[in-house]
Amino acid sequence: MLKKLFTLMLVFALVLSLFVGCGGNNNNANDNAAANTTNNAATTDNSSSEEEATEEEATEEETMEEMVFNWNLGATIETLDPGLNAAVNSGHVINNTFEGLMREVDGKPVYAMADSHTVSEDGLVYNFHIRDGVKWSDGKPVTAFDFEYTWNRNTDPATASDYAWIFDEFNYESCKAIDESTFEVTLSAPADYFVGLTGFATLMPLRQDAVEAKADGAWASDPATVICNGPYILTEYVPGDRIVLEKNPMYWQADEVKIDKIVAKMINEGTAALAEYESGGFDFNTTIPPAEVPRLLVEDPTFRIEARPGTYYINLNAHQLPELQDVRVRQAMSLVIDRVAITDMLNSGNIPAINFIPPGIKDANGEEFADKALEYGVDIYDMDANIAKAKQLMTEAGFPNGEGFPVVEYVTNSSEGHLLVAQQMQDAFKTHLGIEMEVSSMEWGVFQELRKEHDFQIARGGWIGDYVDPLTFIGFYITGSPLNSPEWSNAEFDNLIKGSSQAMGQERYDMLAAAEKIVVEDAWFIPIYNYVDQIHQQDYLKDVERTVLGKFYFGRAYLDK
């Protein structure tokens, strides 16, 4: 088992190390050169002159033709406010409409709204210099005061930002604008990953007058009120159907932006999305029906799978179902879920997970962090032993063969893959534990709100890391985090997470490993598999960039048809 799991992790880490945006040379077929004419030809042959003039006009029209990129976002967009968003698909849009102090390029942070920074000797005080001439989409300057406003807004409990907790993860203490060009940030303890994190959506600047134009983030999805500082700006939004982005002429690198318009549809049904892509309706699509993945891998050179550091998991809410208060019941449910069977069924390249920190993340000694979970994770290759142990635990908890256990409800958003996972769990719980489970599927927005309100018994969960460090994969389970959907609370876990912010080197990683062990063994959260991205990209779409953690960027992309 250990050897097989190690091999899977090695493959995952290798794929992760090879992430690249597909690209090529800019061979735009449009050419500004028009047919040459001479004065003599113009005076001796009017018809020839007219033909050449027509050719010249046609060439100019071809040169000026809009470059339109058709993209399928998948699930419905709920908010485009960088301070309120917590969804992956909205994050892709925000990554193209806003920009922070830094932006990730080729796996490393590079200066964006900032063009330099200094750090105090103790690693606590950072001063960022805002790049001269950077502007908002309405032409007004981006200043350090915009960053000060945004960071204060997103840490204010009244804002109810789902990502307010991320400021604690880099030991944030305070910020202030020294002047229009200087933004100072003070940390309570050093955080080596802080600079790279300044490119994250929650830390991107916002204009106060724009935010206050409409409440609850509505300003960001209304073309009449939205003000951006990224390569594109929102010009149309039809809820549940599409958004349209257009090139932002005020962007500081507007000369690098080749695509004039992005039309992003919201088709969440894999079969329909695939049909649209294969008919040429989409240039880019990541919503793929699981049953088609094997065929596409063999037959379609425009299809690929790339590793994505994150975990698909299950939330058990013992506050809504008292029987789940017994850890033996939760552990039994985890034991009978056949992760290998699930990933084989999905045929999507996902890797069975026994913990939450995925392969590819290393500790201070350069060792795979995920290997630590081999000591306490479920042995996913010995299901007979797992099932026997699960039955014993249920008997000890007072529910032999599920006797006396109530019917449970599992909720998920509607998609083929999620429903297949639910069906496998449903069969496993009934067959091995005698537990009946009903499955309720719903539209993404309804499902997201239900989890946010903690109004469920068992629910699908998923998490993609925000930066390359173990903390990003488990830090949000801390007591009180808005992303802690079942409101789990464990004082020992909280103390380890908080203590790790003051620790350095291997000591810090050991504390995080101990914290993850508590999450796995307490089993309010059950890991199922590590994510991959399934990407369909037409061969004429060039220079799409993808961050290490899977965010797409189209600021330098183009269509070479």
XYZ file of C-alpha atoms in Angstrom:
561
model
C 0.000 0.000 0.000
C 2.703 2.456 1.016
C 4.678 1.860 -2.149
C 1.627 2.300 -4.373
C 0.524 5.474 -2.585
C 4.053 6.867 -2.736
C 4.119 6.228 -6.487
C 0.845 8.111 -6.938
C 2.189 11.009 -4.902
C 5.379 11.061 -6.947
C 3.370 11.241 -10.171
C 1.230 14.047 -8.739
C 4.281 16.022 -7.646
C 5.901 15.549 -11.059
C 2.806 16.840 -12.866
C 2.634 19.778 -10.444
C 6.237 20.693 -11.209
C 5.486 20.744 -14.926
C 2.613 23.256 -14.883
C 2.950 25.678 -17.760
C 0.588 27.910 -19.682
C 0.245 26.756 -23.269
C 1.661 29.297 -25.648
C 3.666 30.075 -28.679
C 5.071 32.912 -30.685
C 2.764 35.759 -31.545
C 2.055 34.897 -35.158
C -1.044 37.055 -35.511
C -2.115 36.675 -39.110
C -3.399 40.234 -39.328
C -0.974 42.435 -41.211
C -1.030 46.213 -41.351
C 0.555 46.251 -44.804
C -1.865 47.127 -47.613
C -1.506 46.696 -51.350
C 1.035 49.177 -52.756
C -0.169 51.662 -55.290
C 1.596 54.248 -57.389
C 0.496 57.660 -58.542
C 1.010 56.664 -62.172
C -1.306 53.671 -61.850
C -3.880 55.835 -60.159
C -3.928 58.369 -63.008
C -3.897 55.921 -65.928
C -6.283 53.225 -64.677
C -9.229 54.297 -62.544
C -10.603 50.748 -62.261
C -7.255 49.460 -61.010
C -7.131 52.274 -58.470
C -10.624 51.448 -57.230
C -9.762 47.745 -56.893
C -6.644 48.534 -54.902
C -8.569 50.941 -52.672
C -11.126 48.191 -52.018
C -8.328 45.738 -51.156
C -6.796 48.301 -48.804
C -10.115 48.853 -47.020
C -10.674 45.087 -46.691
C -7.205 44.616 -45.220
C -7.782 47.429 -42.722
C -11.100 45.862 -41.700
C -9.362 42.504 -41.193
C -6.655 44.160 -39.115
C -9.211 45.936 -36.940
C -11.436 42.871 -36.446
C -12.113 42.204 -32.775
C -10.293 39.283 -31.187
C -13.045 37.533 -29.230
C -12.287 34.695 -26.815
C -15.126 32.277 -25.908
C -14.710 30.644 -22.512
C -16.889 28.356 -20.396
C -16.785 29.296 -16.713
C -18.947 26.390 -15.608
C -20.899 27.130 -12.430
C -22.908 30.297 -11.945
C -21.048 33.361 -10.689
C -22.238 34.520 -7.268
C -20.011 37.571 -6.724
C -17.178 39.342 -8.521
C -16.178 41.377 -5.470
C -12.586 40.327 -4.663
C -13.213 40.883 -0.962
C -16.309 38.696 -0.802
C -15.563 35.910 -3.255
C -14.583 32.407 -2.173
C -15.463 30.459 -5.353
C -12.958 29.099 -7.862
C -14.689 30.167 -11.071
C -15.218 33.748 -9.873
C -11.557 33.750 -8.849
C -10.544 33.215 -12.486
C -12.542 36.282 -13.526
C -11.179 38.421 -10.696
C -7.637 37.368 -11.611
C -8.232 39.026 -14.986
C -10.098 42.140 -13.854
C -8.099 43.165 -10.776
C -4.437 43.143 -9.833
C -2.560 43.243 -6.532
C 0.853 44.453 -5.488
C 2.328 41.329 -7.070
C 1.224 38.851 -9.755
C 2.431 35.282 -10.243
C 4.315 34.682 -13.514
C 6.040 31.360 -14.262
C 5.477 30.236 -10.690
C 7.105 33.253 -9.052
C 5.723 36.578 -7.769
C 6.625 39.581 -9.925
C 5.849 43.232 -9.333
C 2.447 44.440 -10.572
C 0.822 47.470 -8.893
C 4.052 47.795 -6.901
C 7.427 48.181 -8.569
C 9.635 47.673 -5.482
C 9.514 46.971 -1.780
C 11.720 46.982 1.309
C 11.652 44.823 4.453
C 12.869 45.710 7.927
C 15.707 43.653 9.398
C 13.330 41.821 11.736
C 11.067 40.864 8.816
C 8.041 42.633 10.279
C 7.632 45.884 8.346
C 7.172 45.968 4.554
C 7.050 49.133 2.475
C 5.684 48.768 -1.067
C 6.215 51.503 -3.644
C 3.182 51.876 -5.929
C 4.173 51.931 -9.589
C 4.043 55.368 -11.223
C 1.196 55.847 -13.685
C -0.999 52.863 -12.748
C -4.664 53.711 -13.192
C -8.167 52.511 -12.564
C -10.365 51.744 -15.543
C -11.887 55.240 -15.312
C -8.453 56.859 -15.588
C -7.978 57.842 -11.940
C -4.678 56.835 -10.289
C -4.302 53.698 -8.157
C -2.790 54.814 -4.837
C -1.573 53.366 -1.570
C -4.763 54.717 0.024
C -6.785 52.284 -2.129
C -4.845 49.387 -0.608
C -5.277 50.791 2.910
C -9.034 51.102 2.390
C -9.338 47.594 0.944
C -7.351 45.787 3.611
C -9.218 47.592 6.385
C -12.538 46.843 4.682
C -11.812 43.138 4.216
C -10.668 42.670 7.833
C -13.706 44.511 9.204
C -16.195 41.948 10.600
C -19.017 44.083 9.217
C -17.861 43.238 5.670
C -18.281 39.507 6.372
C -15.506 38.570 3.975
C -15.185 34.803 3.612
C -11.442 35.316 3.411
C -10.864 37.714 6.323
C -9.058 34.878 8.112
C -6.295 34.838 5.490
C -4.817 37.977 7.057
C -4.130 35.938 10.200
C -2.293 33.360 8.113
C 0.450 35.834 7.184
C 0.509 37.340 10.698
C -1.047 40.626 9.636
C -1.067 43.339 12.283
C -1.779 46.629 10.501
C -1.376 48.661 7.331
C -1.265 52.334 6.393
C -0.656 54.538 3.391
C 2.359 56.743 4.128
C 1.548 58.754 1.015
C -0.023 58.045 -2.374
C 2.970 55.960 -3.459
C 3.965 54.153 -0.250
C 1.992 51.349 1.381
C 3.295 50.052 4.707
C 2.352 46.663 6.160
C 3.292 45.491 9.647
C 3.303 41.829 10.649
C 3.286 40.384 14.156
C 5.736 37.650 13.125
C 7.768 36.965 9.964
C 6.034 35.135 7.107
C 8.261 34.132 4.201
C 5.309 33.624 1.847
C 3.722 37.031 2.496
C 5.007 38.867 -0.583
C 3.651 36.216 -2.959
C 0.311 36.303 -1.169
C -0.163 40.009 -1.999
C -1.343 38.898 -5.439
C -4.305 37.070 -3.878
C -7.786 38.446 -4.618
C -8.670 39.512 -1.071
C -5.573 41.729 -1.022
C -6.190 43.374 -4.406
C -7.062 47.090 -4.245
C -10.594 48.430 -4.544
C -11.879 51.986 -4.985
C -13.998 53.080 -2.047
C -16.460 55.098 -4.134
C -17.049 52.091 -6.414
C -17.596 49.665 -3.527
C -20.047 52.030 -1.861
C -22.043 52.524 -5.065
C -23.936 49.266 -4.418
C -24.093 47.137 -1.279
C -23.181 43.489 -0.725
C -20.726 43.327 -3.602
C -23.329 44.169 -6.241
C -21.127 47.020 -7.496
C -18.646 44.493 -8.929
C -21.183 42.730 -11.180
C -22.758 45.902 -12.556
C -20.967 47.384 -15.593
C -22.312 50.810 -14.591
C -20.520 50.815 -11.228
C -17.569 48.431 -11.481
C -14.091 49.973 -11.565
C -11.143 47.636 -12.157
C -7.358 47.889 -12.390
C -6.623 44.632 -14.260
C -6.264 43.843 -17.981
C -10.026 43.462 -18.515
C -13.184 45.177 -17.312
C -16.734 43.858 -17.006
C -19.072 45.229 -19.693
C -22.000 42.804 -19.453
C -23.391 40.443 -16.831
C -26.414 38.182 -17.327
C -26.878 36.143 -14.117
C -26.702 32.416 -14.713
C -25.879 32.845 -18.397
C -22.773 34.875 -19.238
C -20.401 37.678 -18.430
C -18.520 39.762 -20.993
C -15.115 41.301 -20.346
C -13.397 43.813 -22.597
C -9.841 45.056 -22.756
C -9.095 47.770 -20.196
C -7.274 50.552 -22.084
C -6.109 52.075 -18.778
C -4.264 48.926 -17.670
C -0.565 49.654 -17.208
C 0.377 46.798 -19.565
C -2.496 47.310 -22.024
C -0.078 47.022 -24.946
C 0.441 43.342 -24.007
C -3.296 42.555 -23.947
C -4.226 41.100 -27.336
C -7.738 39.772 -26.740
C -10.358 42.509 -27.172
C -13.334 40.701 -25.688
C -13.932 37.649 -23.489
C -17.384 36.053 -23.584
C -17.649 33.721 -20.600
C -20.650 31.376 -20.490
C -21.883 29.498 -17.419
C -22.639 25.970 -18.621
C -22.230 23.610 -15.680
C -23.459 20.436 -17.411
C -20.444 18.576 -18.737
C -22.041 16.962 -21.780
C -23.447 20.264 -23.018
C -20.157 22.090 -22.397
C -18.174 19.412 -24.242
C -20.550 19.506 -27.219
C -20.188 23.279 -27.422
C -16.388 23.012 -27.325
C -16.225 20.262 -29.949
C -18.485 22.274 -32.267
C -16.131 25.258 -32.002
C -18.362 27.337 -29.728
C -15.795 27.453 -26.915
C -12.101 28.193 -27.184
C -11.501 27.119 -23.576
C -13.461 24.778 -21.286
C -12.796 22.991 -18.006
C -16.232 21.404 -17.472
C -15.768 17.845 -18.724
C -18.110 14.832 -18.229
C -16.110 12.147 -16.364
C -17.158 9.379 -18.770
C -15.495 11.210 -21.674
C -12.079 11.687 -20.059
C -10.517 8.356 -21.218
C -11.597 8.990 -24.829
C -10.356 12.561 -24.795
C -6.960 11.569 -23.398
C -6.472 9.141 -26.290
C -8.130 10.974 -29.164
C -7.991 14.708 -28.517
C -4.609 16.510 -28.456
C -6.328 19.703 -27.243
C -7.296 17.982 -23.964
C -4.922 17.718 -21.020
C -4.888 17.051 -17.277
C -2.808 19.167 -14.889
C -2.281 18.747 -11.158
C -3.969 21.196 -8.840
C -3.032 21.366 -5.146
C -6.323 20.888 -3.378
C -8.655 18.312 -1.872
C -12.217 17.121 -2.462
C -13.701 16.228 0.916
C -16.884 15.629 2.904
C -18.195 17.768 5.794
C -19.924 15.989 8.686
C -22.036 18.410 10.734
C -22.542 16.912 14.174
C -24.406 20.037 15.283
C -27.239 19.103 12.897
C -27.189 15.344 13.519
C -26.512 14.347 17.157
C -25.518 10.779 16.198
C -22.470 12.241 14.451
C -21.194 13.602 17.773
C -19.630 10.169 18.379
C -16.175 10.122 16.766
C -16.514 6.360 16.223
C -19.446 6.955 13.870
C -17.533 9.602 11.920
C -14.455 7.375 11.642
C -16.595 4.435 10.511
C -18.079 6.533 7.709
C -14.601 7.562 6.600
C -13.340 3.976 6.625
C -16.021 2.570 4.289
C -15.606 5.213 1.582
C -13.595 3.551 -1.182
C -11.463 6.427 -2.479
C -9.760 4.274 -5.103
C -13.097 3.121 -6.499
C -14.284 6.726 -6.647
C -11.266 7.976 -8.569
C -11.389 4.961 -10.886
C -15.082 5.635 -11.515
C -14.506 9.320 -12.279
C -11.690 8.494 -14.727
C -10.402 12.028 -14.294
C -6.830 11.608 -13.096
C -7.640 12.509 -9.475
C -5.539 10.876 -6.746
C -7.140 9.129 -3.722
C -6.525 11.225 -0.596
C -5.867 10.175 2.971
C -5.197 13.706 4.224
C -5.697 17.380 3.319
C -2.214 18.642 2.459
C -1.637 17.324 -1.077
C 1.521 15.859 -2.612
C 4.048 18.402 -3.841
C 4.168 20.421 -0.592
C 7.469 19.969 1.257
C 8.657 20.704 4.784
C 11.833 22.551 5.866
C 13.891 19.382 5.315
C 12.642 18.996 1.747
C 10.531 15.954 2.597
C 7.020 15.364 1.242
C 4.563 16.712 3.775
C 1.914 14.237 2.598
C 4.127 11.310 3.625
C 3.469 12.170 7.287
C -0.170 11.165 6.783
C 0.851 7.564 6.101
C 1.115 7.228 9.882
C -2.486 8.194 10.616
C -4.502 8.214 7.375
C -6.892 5.515 6.203
C -5.217 2.560 4.439
C -7.147 3.016 1.206
C -5.812 -0.220 -0.309
C -7.157 -2.551 2.391
C -10.893 -2.038 2.225
C -11.705 -5.412 3.798
C -9.881 -4.405 6.989
C -11.405 -0.931 6.856
C -14.939 -2.303 6.584
C -14.395 -4.748 9.440
C -13.060 -1.964 11.665
C -15.922 0.351 10.671
C -18.534 -2.257 11.660
C -16.797 -2.737 15.003
C -16.809 1.025 15.642
C -20.532 1.289 14.822
C -21.292 -1.580 17.218
C -19.256 0.102 19.962
C -21.157 3.332 19.314
C -24.476 1.511 19.804
C -25.526 1.171 16.154
C -24.769 -2.436 15.073
C -25.653 -2.824 11.398
C -27.065 0.712 11.535
C -29.855 -0.227 13.971
C -31.434 2.895 15.427
C -29.466 5.229 13.192
C -31.594 7.885 11.459
C -31.731 8.526 7.713
C -29.074 11.128 6.866
C -29.110 13.783 4.143
C -26.152 14.547 1.890
C -26.182 17.827 -0.046
C -24.142 18.789 -3.078
C -24.304 21.136 -6.013
C -25.603 19.659 -9.251
C -22.991 18.147 -11.532
C -22.422 14.679 -12.878
C -19.166 14.091 -11.015
C -20.518 15.171 -7.615
C -23.561 12.947 -7.994
C -21.403 9.948 -8.897
C -19.379 10.441 -5.701
C -22.599 10.773 -3.700
C -23.955 7.542 -5.160
C -20.797 5.627 -4.236
C -20.985 6.920 -0.657
C -24.682 6.158 -0.485
C -24.062 2.532 -1.484
C -21.095 2.166 0.909
C -22.972 3.537 3.927
C -25.994 1.298 3.305
C -24.075 -1.875 2.413
C -21.424 -1.760 5.124
C -22.941 0.313 7.940
C -26.699 -0.062 7.448
C -27.046 3.745 7.185
C -29.601 5.120 4.722
C -28.477 8.337 3.023
C -30.645 10.595 0.880
C -28.937 12.810 -1.699
C -30.105 16.368 -2.412
C -28.535 18.273 -5.298
C -29.051 21.939 -5.990
C -27.856 24.943 -7.976
C -24.420 26.201 -6.954
C -25.560 29.470 -5.373
C -28.154 27.741 -3.195
C -25.633 25.094 -2.149
C -22.962 27.679 -1.337
C -25.383 29.645 0.845
C -26.513 26.486 2.638
C -22.941 25.627 3.586
C -22.264 29.196 4.643
C -25.282 29.005 6.975
C -24.089 25.573 8.299
C -27.555 24.207 7.476
C -26.780 20.602 6.509
C -25.992 17.186 7.973
C -23.401 15.997 5.438
C -22.143 18.138 2.565
C -19.619 18.072 -0.227
C -16.551 20.236 0.291
C -13.571 21.235 -1.780
C -10.512 23.356 -1.249
C -7.786 24.713 -3.515
C -4.725 26.213 -1.822
C -4.100 29.960 -1.977
C -0.312 29.806 -1.635
C 2.340 27.084 -1.548
C 2.463 26.216 2.152
C 0.786 23.549 4.332
C -1.117 26.195 6.301
C -3.325 27.147 3.355
C -4.790 23.625 3.254
C -5.811 23.352 6.936
C -5.776 26.863 8.430
C -9.412 27.559 7.575
C -10.588 24.755 9.891
C -9.788 26.987 12.865
C -12.667 27.844 15.196
C -14.824 30.640 13.831
C -13.574 30.542 10.248
C -16.459 31.235 7.812
C -15.107 28.419 5.623
C -15.365 25.923 8.493
C -18.751 24.762 7.212
C -19.761 22.360 10.032
C -18.427 24.767 12.709
C -15.973 22.220 14.072
C -13.957 23.439 17.036
C -10.901 21.865 18.639
C -8.783 23.834 21.112
C -5.641 21.754 20.551
C -5.879 22.268 16.786
C -6.446 26.009 17.229
C -3.413 26.316 19.504
C -1.189 24.478 17.031
C -2.303 26.685 14.133
C -1.813 29.873 16.135
C 1.488 28.661 17.564
C 2.832 27.789 14.124
C 2.656 31.476 13.175
C 5.329 32.205 15.768
C 7.511 29.173 14.995
C 10.268 28.895 12.406
C 11.850 26.147 10.313
C 11.044 22.493 10.888
C 9.404 23.235 14.234
C 6.647 25.108 12.368
C 6.086 22.231 9.928
C 5.946 19.712 12.767
C 3.221 21.768 14.436
C 1.241 21.879 11.208
C 1.630 18.102 10.792
C 0.292 17.589 14.316
C -2.628 19.898 13.509
C -3.503 17.969 10.363
C -3.393 14.681 12.294
C -6.097 16.044 14.604
C -8.299 17.035 11.626
C -7.983 13.592 10.023
C -8.559 11.594 13.206
C -11.472 13.689 14.490
C -13.158 13.096 11.110
C -15.523 16.039 10.879
C -13.891 16.406 7.477
C -13.235 13.318 5.327
C -10.693 13.659 2.469
C -11.695 11.860 -0.738
C -9.238 12.793 -3.499
C -6.688 15.376 -4.626
C -7.783 17.595 -7.475
C -6.586 17.890 -11.030
C -7.712 20.312 -13.729
C -9.193 18.879 -16.914
C -8.533 21.445 -19.598
C -9.837 21.736 -23.129
C -7.932 24.428 -25.030
C -8.228 24.911 -28.775
C -4.835 24.714 -30.492
C -5.183 28.250 -31.858
C -5.526 29.728 -28.349
C -2.014 30.689 -27.255
C -0.237 31.913 -24.128
C -2.887 31.096 -21.546
C -1.138 31.306 -18.182
C -1.968 29.205 -15.142
C -0.666 29.810 -11.640
C 0.821 27.035 -9.523
C -2.492 26.879 -7.664
C -4.610 26.834 -10.817
C -5.806 30.399 -11.499
C -6.059 31.251 -15.215
C -4.739 34.516 -16.645
C -5.484 35.759 -20.160
C -3.605 39.063 -20.063
C -1.107 37.891 -22.675
C -3.211 35.234 -24.425
C -4.315 35.481 -28.067
C -6.114 33.548 -30.786
C -4.003 32.601 -33.798
C -6.662 31.507 -36.291
